[in-house]
mmCIF file of N, CA, C and O in Angstrom:
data_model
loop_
_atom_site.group_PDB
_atom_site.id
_atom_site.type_symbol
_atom_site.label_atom_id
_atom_site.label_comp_id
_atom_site.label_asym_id
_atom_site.label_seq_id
_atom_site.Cartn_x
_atom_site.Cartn_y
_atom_site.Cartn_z
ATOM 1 N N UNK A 1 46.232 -68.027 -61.502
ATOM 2 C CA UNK A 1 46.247 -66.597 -61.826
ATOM 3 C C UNK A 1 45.507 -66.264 -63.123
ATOM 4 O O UNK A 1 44.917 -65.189 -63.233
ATOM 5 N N UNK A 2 45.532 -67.273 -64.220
ATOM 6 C CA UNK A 2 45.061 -66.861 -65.097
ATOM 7 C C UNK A 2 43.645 -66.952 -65.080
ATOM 8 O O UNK A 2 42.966 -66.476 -65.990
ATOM 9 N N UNK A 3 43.110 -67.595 -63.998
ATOM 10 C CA UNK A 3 41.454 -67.917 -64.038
ATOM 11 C C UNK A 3 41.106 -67.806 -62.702
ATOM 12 O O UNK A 3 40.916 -68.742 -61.926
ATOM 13 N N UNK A 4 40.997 -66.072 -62.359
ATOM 14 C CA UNK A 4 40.860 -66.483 -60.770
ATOM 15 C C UNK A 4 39.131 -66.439 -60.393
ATOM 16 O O UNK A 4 38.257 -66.009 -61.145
ATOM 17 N N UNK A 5 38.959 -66.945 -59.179
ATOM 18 C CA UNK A 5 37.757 -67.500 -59.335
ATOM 19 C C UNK A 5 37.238 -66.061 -58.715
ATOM 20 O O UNK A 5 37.918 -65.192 -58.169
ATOM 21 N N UNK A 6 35.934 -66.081 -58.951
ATOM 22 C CA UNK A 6 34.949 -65.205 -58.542
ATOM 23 C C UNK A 6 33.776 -65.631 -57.987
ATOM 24 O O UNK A 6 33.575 -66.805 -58.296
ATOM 25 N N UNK A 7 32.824 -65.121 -57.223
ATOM 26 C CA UNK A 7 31.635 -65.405 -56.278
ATOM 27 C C UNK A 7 30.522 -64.579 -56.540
ATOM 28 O O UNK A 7 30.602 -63.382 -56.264
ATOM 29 N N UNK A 8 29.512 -65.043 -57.025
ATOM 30 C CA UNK A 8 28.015 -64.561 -57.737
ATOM 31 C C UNK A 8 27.046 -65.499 -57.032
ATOM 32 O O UNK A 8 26.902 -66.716 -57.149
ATOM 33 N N UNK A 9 26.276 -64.401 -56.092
ATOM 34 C CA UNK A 9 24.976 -64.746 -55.421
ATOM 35 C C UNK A 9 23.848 -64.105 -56.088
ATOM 36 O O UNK A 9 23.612 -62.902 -56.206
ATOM 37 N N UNK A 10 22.944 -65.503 -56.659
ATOM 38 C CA UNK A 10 21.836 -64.660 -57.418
ATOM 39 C C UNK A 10 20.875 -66.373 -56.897
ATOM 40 O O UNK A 10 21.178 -67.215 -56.051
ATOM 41 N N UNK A 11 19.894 -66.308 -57.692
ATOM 42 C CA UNK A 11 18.913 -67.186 -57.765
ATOM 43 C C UNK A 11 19.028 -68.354 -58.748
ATOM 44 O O UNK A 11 18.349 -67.927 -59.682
ATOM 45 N N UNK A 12 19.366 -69.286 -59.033
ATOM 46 C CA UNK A 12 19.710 -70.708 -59.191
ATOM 47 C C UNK A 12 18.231 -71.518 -59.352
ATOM 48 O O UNK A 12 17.414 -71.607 -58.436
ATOM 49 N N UNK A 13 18.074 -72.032 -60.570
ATOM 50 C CA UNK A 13 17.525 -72.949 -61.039
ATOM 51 C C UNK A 13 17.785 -74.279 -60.803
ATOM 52 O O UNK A 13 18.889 -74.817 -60.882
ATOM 53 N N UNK A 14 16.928 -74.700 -60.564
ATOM 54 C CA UNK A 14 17.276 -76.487 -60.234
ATOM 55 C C UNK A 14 15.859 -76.856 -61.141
ATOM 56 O O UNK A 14 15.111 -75.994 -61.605
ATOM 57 N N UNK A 15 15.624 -78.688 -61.316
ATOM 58 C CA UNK A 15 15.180 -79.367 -61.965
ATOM 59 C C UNK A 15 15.363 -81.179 -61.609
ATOM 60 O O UNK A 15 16.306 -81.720 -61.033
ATOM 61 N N UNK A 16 14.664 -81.539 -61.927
ATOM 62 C CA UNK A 16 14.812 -83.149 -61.375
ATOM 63 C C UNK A 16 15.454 -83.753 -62.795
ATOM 64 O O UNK A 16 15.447 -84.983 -62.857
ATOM 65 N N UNK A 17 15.968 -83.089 -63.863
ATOM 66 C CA UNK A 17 16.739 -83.842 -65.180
ATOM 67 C C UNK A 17 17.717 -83.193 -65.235
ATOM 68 O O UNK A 17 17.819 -82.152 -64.587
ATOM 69 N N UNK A 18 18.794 -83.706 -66.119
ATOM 70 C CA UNK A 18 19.905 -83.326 -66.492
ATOM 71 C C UNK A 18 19.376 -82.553 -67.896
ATOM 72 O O UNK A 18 18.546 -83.048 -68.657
ATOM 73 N N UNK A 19 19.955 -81.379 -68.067
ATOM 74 C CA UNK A 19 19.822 -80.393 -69.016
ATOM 75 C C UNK A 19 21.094 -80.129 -70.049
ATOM 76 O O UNK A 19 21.454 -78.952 -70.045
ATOM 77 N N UNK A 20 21.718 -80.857 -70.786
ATOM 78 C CA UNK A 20 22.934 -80.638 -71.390
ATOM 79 C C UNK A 20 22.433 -79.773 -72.669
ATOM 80 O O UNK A 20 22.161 -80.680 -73.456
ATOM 81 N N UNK A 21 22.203 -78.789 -73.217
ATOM 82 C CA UNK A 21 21.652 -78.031 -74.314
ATOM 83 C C UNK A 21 22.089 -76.863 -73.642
ATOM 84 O O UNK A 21 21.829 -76.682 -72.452
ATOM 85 N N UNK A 22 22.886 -75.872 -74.486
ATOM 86 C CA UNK A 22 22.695 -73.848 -74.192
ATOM 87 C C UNK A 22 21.653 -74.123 -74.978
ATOM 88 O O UNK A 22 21.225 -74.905 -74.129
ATOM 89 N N UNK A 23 20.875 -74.194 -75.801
ATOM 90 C CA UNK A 23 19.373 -73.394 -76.209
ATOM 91 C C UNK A 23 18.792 -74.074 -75.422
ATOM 92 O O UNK A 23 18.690 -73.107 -74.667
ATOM 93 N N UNK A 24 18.182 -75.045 -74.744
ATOM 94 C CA UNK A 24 17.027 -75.312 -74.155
ATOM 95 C C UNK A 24 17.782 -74.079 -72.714
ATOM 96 O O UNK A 24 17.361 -72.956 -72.438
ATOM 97 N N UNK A 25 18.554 -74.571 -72.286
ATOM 98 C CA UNK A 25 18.905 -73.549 -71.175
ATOM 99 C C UNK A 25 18.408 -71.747 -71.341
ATOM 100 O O UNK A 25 17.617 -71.100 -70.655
ATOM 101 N N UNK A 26 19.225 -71.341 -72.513
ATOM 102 C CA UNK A 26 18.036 -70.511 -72.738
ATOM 103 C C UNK A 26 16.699 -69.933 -72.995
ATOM 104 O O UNK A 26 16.210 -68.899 -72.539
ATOM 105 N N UNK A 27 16.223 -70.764 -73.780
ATOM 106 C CA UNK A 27 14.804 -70.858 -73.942
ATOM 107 C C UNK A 27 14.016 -71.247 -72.635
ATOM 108 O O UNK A 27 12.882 -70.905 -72.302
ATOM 109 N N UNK A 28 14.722 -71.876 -72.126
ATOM 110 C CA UNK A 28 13.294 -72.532 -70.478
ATOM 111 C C UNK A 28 13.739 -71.611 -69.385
ATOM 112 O O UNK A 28 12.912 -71.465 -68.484
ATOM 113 N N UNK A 29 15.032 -70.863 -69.252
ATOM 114 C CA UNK A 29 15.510 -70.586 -68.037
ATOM 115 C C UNK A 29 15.406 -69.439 -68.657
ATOM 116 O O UNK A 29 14.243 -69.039 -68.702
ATOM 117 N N UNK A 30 16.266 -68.682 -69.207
ATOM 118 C CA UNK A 30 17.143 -67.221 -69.012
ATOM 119 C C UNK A 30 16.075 -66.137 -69.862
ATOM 120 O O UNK A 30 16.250 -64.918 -69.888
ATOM 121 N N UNK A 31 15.021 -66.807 -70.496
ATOM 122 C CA UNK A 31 14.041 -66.197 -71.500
ATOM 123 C C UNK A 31 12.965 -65.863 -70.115
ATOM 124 O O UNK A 31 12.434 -64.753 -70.145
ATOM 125 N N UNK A 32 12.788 -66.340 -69.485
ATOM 126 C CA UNK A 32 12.093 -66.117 -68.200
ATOM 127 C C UNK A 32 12.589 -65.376 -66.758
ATOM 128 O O UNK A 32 12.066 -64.447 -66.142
ATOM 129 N N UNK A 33 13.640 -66.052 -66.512
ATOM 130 C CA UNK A 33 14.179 -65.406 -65.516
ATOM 131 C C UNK A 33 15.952 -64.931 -65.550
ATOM 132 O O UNK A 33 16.893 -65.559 -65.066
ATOM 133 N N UNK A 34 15.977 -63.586 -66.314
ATOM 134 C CA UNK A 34 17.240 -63.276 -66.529
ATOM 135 C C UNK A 34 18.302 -63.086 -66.141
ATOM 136 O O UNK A 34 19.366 -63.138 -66.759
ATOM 137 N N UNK A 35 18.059 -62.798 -64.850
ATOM 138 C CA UNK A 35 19.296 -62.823 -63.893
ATOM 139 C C UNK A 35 19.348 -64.088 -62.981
ATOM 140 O O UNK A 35 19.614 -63.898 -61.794
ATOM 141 N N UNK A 36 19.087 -65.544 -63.479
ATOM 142 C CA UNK A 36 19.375 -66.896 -62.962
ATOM 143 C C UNK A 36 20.971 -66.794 -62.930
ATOM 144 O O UNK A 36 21.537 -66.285 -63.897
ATOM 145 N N UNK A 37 21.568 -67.176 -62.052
ATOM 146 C CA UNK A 37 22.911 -67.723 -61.568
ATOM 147 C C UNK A 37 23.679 -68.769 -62.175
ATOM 148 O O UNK A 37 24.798 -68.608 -62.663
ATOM 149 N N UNK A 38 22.952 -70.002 -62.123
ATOM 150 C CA UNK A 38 22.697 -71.119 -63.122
ATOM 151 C C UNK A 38 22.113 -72.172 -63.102
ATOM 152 O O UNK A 38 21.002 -71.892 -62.652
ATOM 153 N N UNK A 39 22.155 -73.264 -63.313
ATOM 154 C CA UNK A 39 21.343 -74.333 -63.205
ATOM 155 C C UNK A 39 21.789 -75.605 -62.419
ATOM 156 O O UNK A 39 22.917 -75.930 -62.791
ATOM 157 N N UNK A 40 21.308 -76.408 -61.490
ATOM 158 C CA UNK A 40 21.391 -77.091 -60.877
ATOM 159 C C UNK A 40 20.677 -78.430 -60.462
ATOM 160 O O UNK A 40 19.771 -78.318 -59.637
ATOM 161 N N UNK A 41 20.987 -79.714 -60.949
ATOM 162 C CA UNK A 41 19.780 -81.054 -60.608
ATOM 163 C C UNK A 41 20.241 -81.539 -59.320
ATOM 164 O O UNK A 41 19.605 -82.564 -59.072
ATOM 165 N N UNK A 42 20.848 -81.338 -58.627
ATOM 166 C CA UNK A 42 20.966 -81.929 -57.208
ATOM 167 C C UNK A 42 20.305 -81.361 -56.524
ATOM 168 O O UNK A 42 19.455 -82.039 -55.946
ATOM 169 N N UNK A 43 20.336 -79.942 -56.246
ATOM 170 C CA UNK A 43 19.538 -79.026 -55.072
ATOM 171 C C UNK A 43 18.049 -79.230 -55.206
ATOM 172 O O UNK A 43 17.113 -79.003 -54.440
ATOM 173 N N UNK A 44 18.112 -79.623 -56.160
ATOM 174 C CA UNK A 44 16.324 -80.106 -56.181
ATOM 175 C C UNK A 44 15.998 -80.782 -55.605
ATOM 176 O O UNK A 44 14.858 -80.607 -55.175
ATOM 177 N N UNK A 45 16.616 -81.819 -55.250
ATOM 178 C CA UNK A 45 16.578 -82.699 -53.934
ATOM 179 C C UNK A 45 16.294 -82.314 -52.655
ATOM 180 O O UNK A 45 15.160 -82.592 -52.267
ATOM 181 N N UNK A 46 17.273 -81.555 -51.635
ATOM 182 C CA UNK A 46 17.291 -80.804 -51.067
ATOM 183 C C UNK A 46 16.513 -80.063 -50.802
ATOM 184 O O UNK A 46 15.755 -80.260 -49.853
ATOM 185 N N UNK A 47 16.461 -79.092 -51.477
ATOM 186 C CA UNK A 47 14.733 -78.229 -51.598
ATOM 187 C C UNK A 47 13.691 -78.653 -50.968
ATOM 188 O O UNK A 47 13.129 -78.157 -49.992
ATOM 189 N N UNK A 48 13.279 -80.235 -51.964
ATOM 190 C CA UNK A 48 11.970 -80.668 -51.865
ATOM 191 C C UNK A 48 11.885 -81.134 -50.802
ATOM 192 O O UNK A 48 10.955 -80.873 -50.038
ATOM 193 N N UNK A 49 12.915 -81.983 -50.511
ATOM 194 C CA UNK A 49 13.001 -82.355 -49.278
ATOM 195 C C UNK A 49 12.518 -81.336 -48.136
ATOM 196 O O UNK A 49 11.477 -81.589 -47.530
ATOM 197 N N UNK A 50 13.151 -80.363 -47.882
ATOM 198 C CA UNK A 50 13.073 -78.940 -46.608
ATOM 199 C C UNK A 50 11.654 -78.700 -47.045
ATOM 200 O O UNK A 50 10.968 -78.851 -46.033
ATOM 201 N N UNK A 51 10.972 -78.432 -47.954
ATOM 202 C CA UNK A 51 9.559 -78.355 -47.960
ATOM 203 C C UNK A 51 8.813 -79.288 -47.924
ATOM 204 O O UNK A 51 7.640 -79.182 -48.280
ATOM 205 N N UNK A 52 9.269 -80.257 -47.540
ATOM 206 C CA UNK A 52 8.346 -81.380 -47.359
ATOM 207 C C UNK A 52 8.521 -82.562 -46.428
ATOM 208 O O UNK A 52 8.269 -83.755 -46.261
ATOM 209 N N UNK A 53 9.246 -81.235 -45.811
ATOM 210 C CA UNK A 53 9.789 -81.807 -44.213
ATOM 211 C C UNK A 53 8.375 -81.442 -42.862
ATOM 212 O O UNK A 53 7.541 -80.537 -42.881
ATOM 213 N N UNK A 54 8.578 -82.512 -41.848
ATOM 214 C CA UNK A 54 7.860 -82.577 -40.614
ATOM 215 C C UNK A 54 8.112 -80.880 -40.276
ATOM 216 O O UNK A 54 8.890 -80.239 -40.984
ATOM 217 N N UNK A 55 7.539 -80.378 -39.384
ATOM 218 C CA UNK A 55 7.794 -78.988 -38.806
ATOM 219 C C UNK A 55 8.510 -79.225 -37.386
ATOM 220 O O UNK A 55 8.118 -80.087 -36.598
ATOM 221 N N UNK A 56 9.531 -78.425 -37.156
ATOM 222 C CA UNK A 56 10.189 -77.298 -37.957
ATOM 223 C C UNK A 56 10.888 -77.208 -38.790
ATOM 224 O O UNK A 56 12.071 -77.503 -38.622
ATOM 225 N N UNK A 57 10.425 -76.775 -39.974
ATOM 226 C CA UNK A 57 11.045 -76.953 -41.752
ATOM 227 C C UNK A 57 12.143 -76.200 -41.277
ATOM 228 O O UNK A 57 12.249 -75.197 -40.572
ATOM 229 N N UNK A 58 13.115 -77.134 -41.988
ATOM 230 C CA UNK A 58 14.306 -76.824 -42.023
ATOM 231 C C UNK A 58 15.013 -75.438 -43.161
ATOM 232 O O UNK A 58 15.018 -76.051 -44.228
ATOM 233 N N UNK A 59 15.358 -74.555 -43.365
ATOM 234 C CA UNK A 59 15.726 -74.006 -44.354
ATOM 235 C C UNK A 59 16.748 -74.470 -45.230
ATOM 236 O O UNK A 59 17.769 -74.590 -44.553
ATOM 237 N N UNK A 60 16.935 -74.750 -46.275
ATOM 238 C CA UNK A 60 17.536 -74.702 -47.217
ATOM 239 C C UNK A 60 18.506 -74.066 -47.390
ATOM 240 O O UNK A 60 18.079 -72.911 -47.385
ATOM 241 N N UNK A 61 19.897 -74.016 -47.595
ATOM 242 C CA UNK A 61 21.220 -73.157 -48.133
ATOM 243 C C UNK A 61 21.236 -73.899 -48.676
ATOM 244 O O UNK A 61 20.951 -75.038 -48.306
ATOM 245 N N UNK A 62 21.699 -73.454 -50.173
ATOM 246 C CA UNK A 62 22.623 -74.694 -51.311
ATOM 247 C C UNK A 62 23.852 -73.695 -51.744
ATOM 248 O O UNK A 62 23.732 -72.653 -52.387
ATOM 249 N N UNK A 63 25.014 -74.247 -51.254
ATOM 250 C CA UNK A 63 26.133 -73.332 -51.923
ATOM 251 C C UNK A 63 27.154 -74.388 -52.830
ATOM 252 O O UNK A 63 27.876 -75.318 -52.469
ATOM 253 N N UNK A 64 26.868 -73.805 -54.152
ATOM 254 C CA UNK A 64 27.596 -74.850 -55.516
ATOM 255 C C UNK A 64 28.523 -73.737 -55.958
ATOM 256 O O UNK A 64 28.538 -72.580 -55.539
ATOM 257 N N UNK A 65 29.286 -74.289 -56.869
ATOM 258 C CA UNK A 65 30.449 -73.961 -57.506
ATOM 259 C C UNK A 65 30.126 -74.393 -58.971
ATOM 260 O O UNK A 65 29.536 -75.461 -59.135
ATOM 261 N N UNK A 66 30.512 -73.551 -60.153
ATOM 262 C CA UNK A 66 30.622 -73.921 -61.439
ATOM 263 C C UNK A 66 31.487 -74.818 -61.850
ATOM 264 O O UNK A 66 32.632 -74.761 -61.403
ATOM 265 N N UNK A 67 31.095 -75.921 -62.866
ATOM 266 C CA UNK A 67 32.673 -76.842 -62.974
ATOM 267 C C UNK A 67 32.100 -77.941 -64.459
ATOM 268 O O UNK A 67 32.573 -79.012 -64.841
ATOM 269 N N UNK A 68 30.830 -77.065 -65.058
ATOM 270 C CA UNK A 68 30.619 -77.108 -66.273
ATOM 271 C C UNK A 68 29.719 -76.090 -66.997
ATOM 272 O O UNK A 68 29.092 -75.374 -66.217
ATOM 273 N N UNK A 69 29.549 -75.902 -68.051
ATOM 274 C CA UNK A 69 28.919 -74.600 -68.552
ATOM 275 C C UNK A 69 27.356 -75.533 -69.292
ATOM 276 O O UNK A 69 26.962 -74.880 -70.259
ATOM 277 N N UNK A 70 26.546 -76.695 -69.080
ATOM 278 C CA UNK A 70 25.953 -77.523 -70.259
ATOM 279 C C UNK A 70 25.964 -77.514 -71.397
ATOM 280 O O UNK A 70 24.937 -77.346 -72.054
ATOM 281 N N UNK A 71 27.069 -77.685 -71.890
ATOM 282 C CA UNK A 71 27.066 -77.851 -73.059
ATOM 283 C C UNK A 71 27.632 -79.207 -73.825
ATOM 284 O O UNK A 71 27.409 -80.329 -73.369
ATOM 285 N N UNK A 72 28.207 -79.038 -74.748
ATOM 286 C CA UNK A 72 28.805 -80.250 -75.178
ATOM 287 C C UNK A 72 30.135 -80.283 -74.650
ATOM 288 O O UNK A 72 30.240 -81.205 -73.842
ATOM 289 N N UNK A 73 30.840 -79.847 -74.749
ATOM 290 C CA UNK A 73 32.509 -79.329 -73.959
ATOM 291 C C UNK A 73 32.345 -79.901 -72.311
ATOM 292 O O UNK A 73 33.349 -80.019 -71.609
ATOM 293 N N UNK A 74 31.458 -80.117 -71.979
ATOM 294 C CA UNK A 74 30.900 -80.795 -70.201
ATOM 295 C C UNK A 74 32.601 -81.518 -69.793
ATOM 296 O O UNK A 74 33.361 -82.228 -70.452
ATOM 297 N N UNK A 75 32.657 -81.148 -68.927
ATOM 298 C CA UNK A 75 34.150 -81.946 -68.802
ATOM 299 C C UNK A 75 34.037 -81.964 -66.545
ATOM 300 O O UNK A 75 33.328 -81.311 -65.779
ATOM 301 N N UNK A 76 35.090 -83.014 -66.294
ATOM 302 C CA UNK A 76 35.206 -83.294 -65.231
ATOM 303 C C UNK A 76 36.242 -82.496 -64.417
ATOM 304 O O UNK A 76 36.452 -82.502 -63.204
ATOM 305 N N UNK A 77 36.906 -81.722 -65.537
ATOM 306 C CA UNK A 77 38.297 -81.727 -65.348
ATOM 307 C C UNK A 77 38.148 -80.549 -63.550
ATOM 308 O O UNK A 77 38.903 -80.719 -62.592
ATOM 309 N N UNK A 78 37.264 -79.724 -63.582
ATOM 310 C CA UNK A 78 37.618 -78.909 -62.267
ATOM 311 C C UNK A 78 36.660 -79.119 -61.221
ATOM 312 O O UNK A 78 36.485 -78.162 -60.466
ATOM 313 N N UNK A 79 35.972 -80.212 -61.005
ATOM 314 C CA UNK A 79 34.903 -81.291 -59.913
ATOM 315 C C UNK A 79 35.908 -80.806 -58.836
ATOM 316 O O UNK A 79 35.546 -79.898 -58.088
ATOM 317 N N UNK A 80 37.049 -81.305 -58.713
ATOM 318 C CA UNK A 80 37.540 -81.197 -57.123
ATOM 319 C C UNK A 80 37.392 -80.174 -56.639
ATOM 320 O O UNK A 80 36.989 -80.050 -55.483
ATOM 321 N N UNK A 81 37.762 -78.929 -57.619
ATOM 322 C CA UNK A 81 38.041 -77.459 -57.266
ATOM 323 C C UNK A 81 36.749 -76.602 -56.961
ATOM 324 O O UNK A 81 36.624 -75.696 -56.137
ATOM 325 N N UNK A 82 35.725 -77.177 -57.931
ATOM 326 C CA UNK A 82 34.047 -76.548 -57.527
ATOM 327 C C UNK A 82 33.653 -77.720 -55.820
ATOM 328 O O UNK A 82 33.151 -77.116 -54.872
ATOM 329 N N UNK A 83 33.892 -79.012 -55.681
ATOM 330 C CA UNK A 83 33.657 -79.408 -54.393
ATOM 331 C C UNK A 83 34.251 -78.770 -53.484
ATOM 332 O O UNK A 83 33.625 -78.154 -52.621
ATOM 333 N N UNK A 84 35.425 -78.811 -53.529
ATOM 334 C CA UNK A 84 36.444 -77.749 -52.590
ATOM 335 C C UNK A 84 36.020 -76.198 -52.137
ATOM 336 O O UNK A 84 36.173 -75.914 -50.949
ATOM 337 N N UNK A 85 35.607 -75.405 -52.850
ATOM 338 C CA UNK A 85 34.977 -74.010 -53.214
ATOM 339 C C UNK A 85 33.936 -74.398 -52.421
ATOM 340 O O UNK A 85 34.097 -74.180 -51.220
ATOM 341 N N UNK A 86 32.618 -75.062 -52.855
ATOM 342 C CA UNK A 86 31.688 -74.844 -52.295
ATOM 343 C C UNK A 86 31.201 -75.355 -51.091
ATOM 344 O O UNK A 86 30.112 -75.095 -50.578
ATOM 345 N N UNK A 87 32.333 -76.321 -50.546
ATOM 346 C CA UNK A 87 32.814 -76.350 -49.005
ATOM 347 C C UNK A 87 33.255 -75.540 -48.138
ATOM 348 O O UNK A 87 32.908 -75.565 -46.957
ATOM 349 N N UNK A 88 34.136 -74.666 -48.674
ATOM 350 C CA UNK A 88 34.663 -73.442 -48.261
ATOM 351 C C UNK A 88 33.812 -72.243 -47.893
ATOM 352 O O UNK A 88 33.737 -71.570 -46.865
ATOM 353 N N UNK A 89 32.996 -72.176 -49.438
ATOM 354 C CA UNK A 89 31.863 -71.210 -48.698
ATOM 355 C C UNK A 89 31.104 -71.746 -47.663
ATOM 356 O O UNK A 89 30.951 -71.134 -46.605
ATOM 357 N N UNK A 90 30.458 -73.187 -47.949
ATOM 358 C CA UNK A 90 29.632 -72.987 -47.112
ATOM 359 C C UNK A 90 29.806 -72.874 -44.945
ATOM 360 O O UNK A 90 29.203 -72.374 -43.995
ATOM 361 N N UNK A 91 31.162 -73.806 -45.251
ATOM 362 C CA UNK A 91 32.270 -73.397 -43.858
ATOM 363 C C UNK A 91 32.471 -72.041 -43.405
ATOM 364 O O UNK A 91 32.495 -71.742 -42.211
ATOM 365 N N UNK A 92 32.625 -71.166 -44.414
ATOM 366 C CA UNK A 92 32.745 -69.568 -44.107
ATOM 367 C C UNK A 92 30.922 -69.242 -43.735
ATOM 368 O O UNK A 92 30.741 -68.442 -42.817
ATOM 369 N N UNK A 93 29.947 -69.694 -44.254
ATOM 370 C CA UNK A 93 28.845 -69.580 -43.937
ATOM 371 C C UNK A 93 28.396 -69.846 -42.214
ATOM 372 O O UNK A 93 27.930 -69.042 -41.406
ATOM 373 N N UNK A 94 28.658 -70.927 -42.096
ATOM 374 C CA UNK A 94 28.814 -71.641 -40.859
ATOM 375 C C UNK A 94 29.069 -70.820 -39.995
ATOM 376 O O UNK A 94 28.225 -70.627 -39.119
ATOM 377 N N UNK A 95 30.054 -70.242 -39.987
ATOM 378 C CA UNK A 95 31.315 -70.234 -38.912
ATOM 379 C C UNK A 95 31.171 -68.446 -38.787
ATOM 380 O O UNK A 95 31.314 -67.893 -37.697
ATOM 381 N N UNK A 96 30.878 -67.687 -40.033
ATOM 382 C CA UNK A 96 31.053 -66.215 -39.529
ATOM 383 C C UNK A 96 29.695 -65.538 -39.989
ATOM 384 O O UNK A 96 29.153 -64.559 -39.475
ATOM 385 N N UNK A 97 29.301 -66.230 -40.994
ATOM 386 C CA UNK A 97 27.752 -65.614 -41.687
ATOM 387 C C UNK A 97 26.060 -66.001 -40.229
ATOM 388 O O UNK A 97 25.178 -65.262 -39.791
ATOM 389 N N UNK A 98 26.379 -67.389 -40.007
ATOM 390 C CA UNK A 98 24.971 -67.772 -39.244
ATOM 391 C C UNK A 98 25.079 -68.135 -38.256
ATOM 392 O O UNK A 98 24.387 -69.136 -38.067
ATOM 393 N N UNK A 99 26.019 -67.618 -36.864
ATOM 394 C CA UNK A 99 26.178 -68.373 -35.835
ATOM 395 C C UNK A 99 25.612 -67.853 -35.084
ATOM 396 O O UNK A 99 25.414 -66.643 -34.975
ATOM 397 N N UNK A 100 25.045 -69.237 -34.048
ATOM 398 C CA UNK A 100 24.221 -68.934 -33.275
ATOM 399 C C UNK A 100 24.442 -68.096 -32.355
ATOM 400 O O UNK A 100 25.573 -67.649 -32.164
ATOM 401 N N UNK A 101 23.207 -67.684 -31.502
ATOM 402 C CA UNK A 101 23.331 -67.058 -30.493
ATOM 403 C C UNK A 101 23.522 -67.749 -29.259
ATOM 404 O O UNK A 101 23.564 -68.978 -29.326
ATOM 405 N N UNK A 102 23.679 -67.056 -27.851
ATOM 406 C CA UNK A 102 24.175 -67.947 -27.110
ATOM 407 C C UNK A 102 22.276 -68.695 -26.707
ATOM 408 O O UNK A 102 22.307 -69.881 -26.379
ATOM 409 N N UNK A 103 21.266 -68.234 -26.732
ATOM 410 C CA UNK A 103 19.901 -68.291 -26.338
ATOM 411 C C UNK A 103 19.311 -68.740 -27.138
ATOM 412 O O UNK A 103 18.107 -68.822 -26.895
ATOM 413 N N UNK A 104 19.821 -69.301 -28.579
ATOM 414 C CA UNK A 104 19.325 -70.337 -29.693
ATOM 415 C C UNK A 104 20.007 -71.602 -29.291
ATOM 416 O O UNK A 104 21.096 -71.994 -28.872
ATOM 417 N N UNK A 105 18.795 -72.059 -29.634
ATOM 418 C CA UNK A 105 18.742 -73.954 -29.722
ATOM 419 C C UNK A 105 19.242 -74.324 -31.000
ATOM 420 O O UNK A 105 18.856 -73.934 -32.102
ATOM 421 N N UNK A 106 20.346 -75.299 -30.657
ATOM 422 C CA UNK A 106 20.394 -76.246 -32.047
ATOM 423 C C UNK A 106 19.607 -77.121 -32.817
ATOM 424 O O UNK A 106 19.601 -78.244 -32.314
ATOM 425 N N UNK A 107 19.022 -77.044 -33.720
ATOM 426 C CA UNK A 107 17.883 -78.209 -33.989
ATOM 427 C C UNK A 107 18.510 -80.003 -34.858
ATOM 428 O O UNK A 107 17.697 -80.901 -35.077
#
């Protein structure tokens, strides 16, 4: 109750390094693109991958959860609860946001 969670769809930064600094975060990210969501080194994976996939390129969804701010304070402590969350969405994605039609192919 005291920290209830909330859901913000915006545009998300990714990177192939780990970024632990608020000023470099600001200075490389938010000085450029101000309404970034936040930052992310896994989906970069992902990404590159779907674009640099055989055809038919696959699209990309990445749905993450917050569960550090980069800074020095970085802590583990709410990992289960951002994995959990961003399972959830992406299950609610699945299931009521992108389902197929009956005349679409599964790929």
């Amino acid at each position: 109750p005291e920290n209830p969670a909330h859901m913000y769809i915006g545009p998300m930064a990714c990177g192939s390094t780990v970024v632990a600094s608020q000023e470099l975060l600001e200075k490389q990210v938010y000085t450029q693109y101000q309404h970034t969501a936040g930052l992310d080194m896994e989906s970069y994976a992902v990404v590159y991958a779907a674009n640099h996939a055989s055809d038919p390129k696959p699209i990309p969804i990445i749905a993450k959860s917050v569960c550090d701010f980069a800074n020095n304070a970085k802590s583990d402590d709410y990992q289960h609860f951002a994995v959990y969350s961003s399972c959830e969405f992406a299950k609610f994605l699945y299931e009521k946001v992108l389902p197929m039609g009956e005349d679409d192919e599964a790929v």
